[in-house]
Short mmCIF file of C-alpha atoms in Angstrom, two decimals:
data_model
loop_
_atom_site.label_atom_id
_atom_site.label_comp_id
_atom_site.label_asym_id
_atom_site.label_seq_id
_atom_site.Cartn_x
_atom_site.Cartn_y
_atom_site.Cartn_z
CA MET A 1322 153.86 148.32 105.05
CA GLY A 1323 152.37 144.86 104.65
CA THR A 1324 153.48 142.12 102.36
CA LEU A 1325 151.92 143.82 99.28
CA GLY A 1326 153.89 146.92 100.05
CA ILE A 1327 157.17 145.00 100.30
CA ALA A 1328 156.50 143.23 96.93
CA VAL A 1329 155.57 146.41 95.34
CA ALA A 1330 158.64 148.27 96.63
CA THR A 1331 160.95 145.56 95.36
CA LEU A 1332 159.61 146.34 91.89
CA GLY A 1333 160.77 149.94 92.16
CA ILE A 1334 157.54 151.55 93.31
CA LEU A 1335 157.03 153.37 96.48
CA ALA A 1336 153.84 152.30 98.00
CA THR A 1337 151.60 154.44 100.36
CA PRO A 1338 148.19 153.40 101.64
CA TYR A 1339 146.34 155.21 98.83
CA SER A 1340 148.64 155.61 95.89
CA LEU A 1341 151.51 154.10 94.08
CA VAL A 1342 154.44 156.59 93.18
CA PRO A 1343 157.12 155.53 90.61
CA ALA A 1344 160.48 155.47 92.12
CA PRO A 1345 163.36 157.36 90.27
CA ALA A 1346 165.39 155.21 87.81
CA VAL A 1347 168.48 153.57 89.22
CA LEU A 1348 171.51 152.33 87.34
CA LEU A 1349 172.68 148.94 88.43
CA SER A 1350 175.86 146.80 87.54
CA PRO A 1351 175.29 143.45 85.89
CA ALA A 1352 176.05 141.76 89.32
CA GLU A 1353 173.28 143.72 91.01
CA LEU A 1354 170.81 142.76 88.36
CA LEU A 1355 170.84 139.19 89.64
CA LEU A 1356 168.80 140.25 92.62
CA PRO A 1357 165.35 138.51 92.79
CA GLY A 1358 162.17 140.64 92.27
CA LEU A 1359 163.58 143.33 90.02
CA LEU A 1360 162.41 143.82 86.56
CA CYS A 1361 165.27 145.14 84.43
CA LEU A 1362 165.44 145.98 80.87
CA PRO A 1363 168.69 146.92 78.87
CA HIS A 1364 168.92 150.51 77.67
CA SER A 1365 168.81 149.05 74.17
CA ALA A 1366 165.35 147.66 74.74
CA ARG A 1367 163.98 151.17 74.74
CA GLY A 1368 165.34 152.02 71.18
CA PRO A 1369 166.73 150.62 68.08
CA PRO A 1370 169.62 148.27 68.50
CA ARG A 1371 173.29 149.91 68.59
CA THR A 1372 176.50 148.45 67.48
CA PRO A 1373 179.29 149.68 69.64
CA PRO A 1374 182.45 150.65 67.49
CA GLY A 1375 184.92 148.74 69.79
CA PRO A 1376 184.99 145.78 72.01
CA PRO A 1377 181.53 145.05 73.57
CA LYS A 1378 181.21 146.91 76.91
CA PRO A 1379 178.79 145.69 79.69
CA GLU A 1380 175.62 147.86 79.41
CA ALA A 1381 174.28 149.77 82.45
CA LYS A 1382 170.57 148.69 82.98
CA THR A 1383 167.69 150.75 84.38
CA ILE A 1384 165.00 149.38 86.58
CA VAL A 1385 161.72 149.83 84.86
CA PRO A 1386 158.78 149.72 87.41
CA ALA A 1387 156.15 147.17 86.50
CA PRO A 1388 152.98 148.93 85.24
CA ALA A 1389 150.73 149.70 88.23
CA PRO A 1390 146.83 149.62 88.12
CA THR A 1391 145.20 152.83 88.60
CA PRO A 1392 144.65 153.29 92.36
CA PRO A 1393 141.07 153.58 93.40
CA GLY A 1394 139.80 156.87 94.70
CA PRO A 1395 139.35 157.59 98.45
CA GLN A 1396 135.53 157.07 98.18
CA GLU A 1397 135.95 153.74 96.45
CA VAL A 1398 138.49 152.57 99.15
CA ASP A 1399 136.25 153.83 101.92
CA ALA A 1400 133.14 152.03 100.25
CA LYS A 1401 135.25 148.80 100.04
CA VAL A 1402 136.45 149.07 103.51
CA LEU A 1403 133.04 149.72 104.85
CA LYS A 1404 131.58 146.74 102.87
CA ARG A 1405 134.29 144.54 104.23
CA GLN A 1406 133.62 145.67 107.84
CA GLN A 1407 129.88 145.04 107.45
CA ARG A 1408 130.66 141.58 105.99
CA MET A 1409 132.95 140.87 108.91
CA ILE A 1410 130.36 142.04 111.46
CA LYS A 1411 127.64 139.89 109.70
CA ASN A 1412 129.99 136.95 109.61
CA ARG A 1413 130.71 137.22 113.33
CA GLU A 1414 127.05 137.51 114.22
CA SER A 1415 126.20 134.43 112.07
CA ALA A 1416 129.21 132.50 113.64
CA CYS A 1417 127.70 133.47 117.18
CA GLN A 1418 124.26 132.05 116.18
CA SER A 1419 125.75 129.00 114.78
CA ARG A 1420 127.56 128.33 117.92
CA ARG A 1421 124.52 128.98 120.05
CA ARG A 1422 122.46 126.66 117.81
CA ARG A 1423 125.06 123.89 117.94
CA LYS A 1424 125.25 124.35 121.84
CA GLU A 1425 121.41 123.92 122.05
CA TYR A 1426 121.51 120.87 119.68
CA VAL A 1427 124.25 119.18 121.80
CA GLN A 1428 122.38 119.97 125.04
CA GLY A 1429 119.07 118.44 123.48
CA LEU A 1430 121.08 115.29 122.48
CA GLU A 1431 122.62 115.07 125.97
CA GLU A 1432 119.07 115.30 127.59
CA ARG A 1433 117.63 112.70 125.25
CA LEU A 1434 120.62 110.42 126.27
CA ARG A 1435 119.91 110.97 129.96
CA GLN A 1436 116.29 110.25 129.30
CA ALA A 1437 116.90 107.13 127.23
CA LEU A 1438 119.50 105.77 129.88
CA ALA A 1439 116.88 106.37 132.66
CA ASP A 1440 114.09 104.62 130.68
CA ASN A 1441 116.54 101.77 129.96
CA ASP A 1442 117.34 101.39 133.72
CA ARG A 1443 113.61 101.52 134.67
CA LEU A 1444 112.74 98.85 132.02
CA ARG A 1445 115.54 96.62 133.21
CA ARG A 1446 114.34 96.73 136.76
CA GLU A 1447 110.70 96.29 135.69
CA ASN A 1448 111.79 93.14 133.43
CA GLY A 1449 113.58 91.63 136.48
CA LEU A 1450 110.63 92.10 138.66
CA LEU A 1451 108.25 90.51 136.03
CA ARG A 1452 110.74 87.53 135.63
CA ARG A 1453 110.81 86.97 139.43
CA ARG A 1454 106.92 86.95 139.45
CA LEU A 1455 106.84 84.74 136.50
CA ASP A 1456 109.27 82.27 138.25
CA ALA A 1457 107.09 82.43 141.46
CA LEU A 1458 103.98 81.72 139.61
CA LEU A 1459 105.58 78.83 137.63
CA GLY A 1460 106.80 77.47 140.85
CA GLN A 1461 103.33 77.60 142.46
CA ALA A 1462 101.74 76.04 139.35
CA ALA A 1463 104.35 73.08 139.49
CA PHE A 1464 103.27 72.38 143.15
CA ARG A 1465 99.51 72.40 142.10
CA VAL A 1466 100.07 70.00 139.29
CA LEU A 1467 101.85 67.46 141.64
#
């Protein structure tokens, strides 16, 4: 029994996977009525108010189960379970495709980064070579002017 079953059982209803069966009425003392999760009504709430002939006596109270929705039929439950399973399978496949696309995207970014770093390194070396050539040419031109 899951959390729902526990919550329903505390309300005086016995829960099974496919049906809710009302539990028998139980008489509780006033001290027991302070337990959380119980819906209790005094006996007088079910009929006209009575005036006792003597000193007031503590009334015994009956646990009244909360109204339960009509349980769905077995075919409705099976259809819901089937739809849920299909949705879960579809979601799992979609998540797998999303992870694959993200992995491909990250790999593409990594490849672009490697290519940009290689181009940057090549261009730095080429720039250094051209600067040395320029310095050499300027040095030769300075000697010719003199």
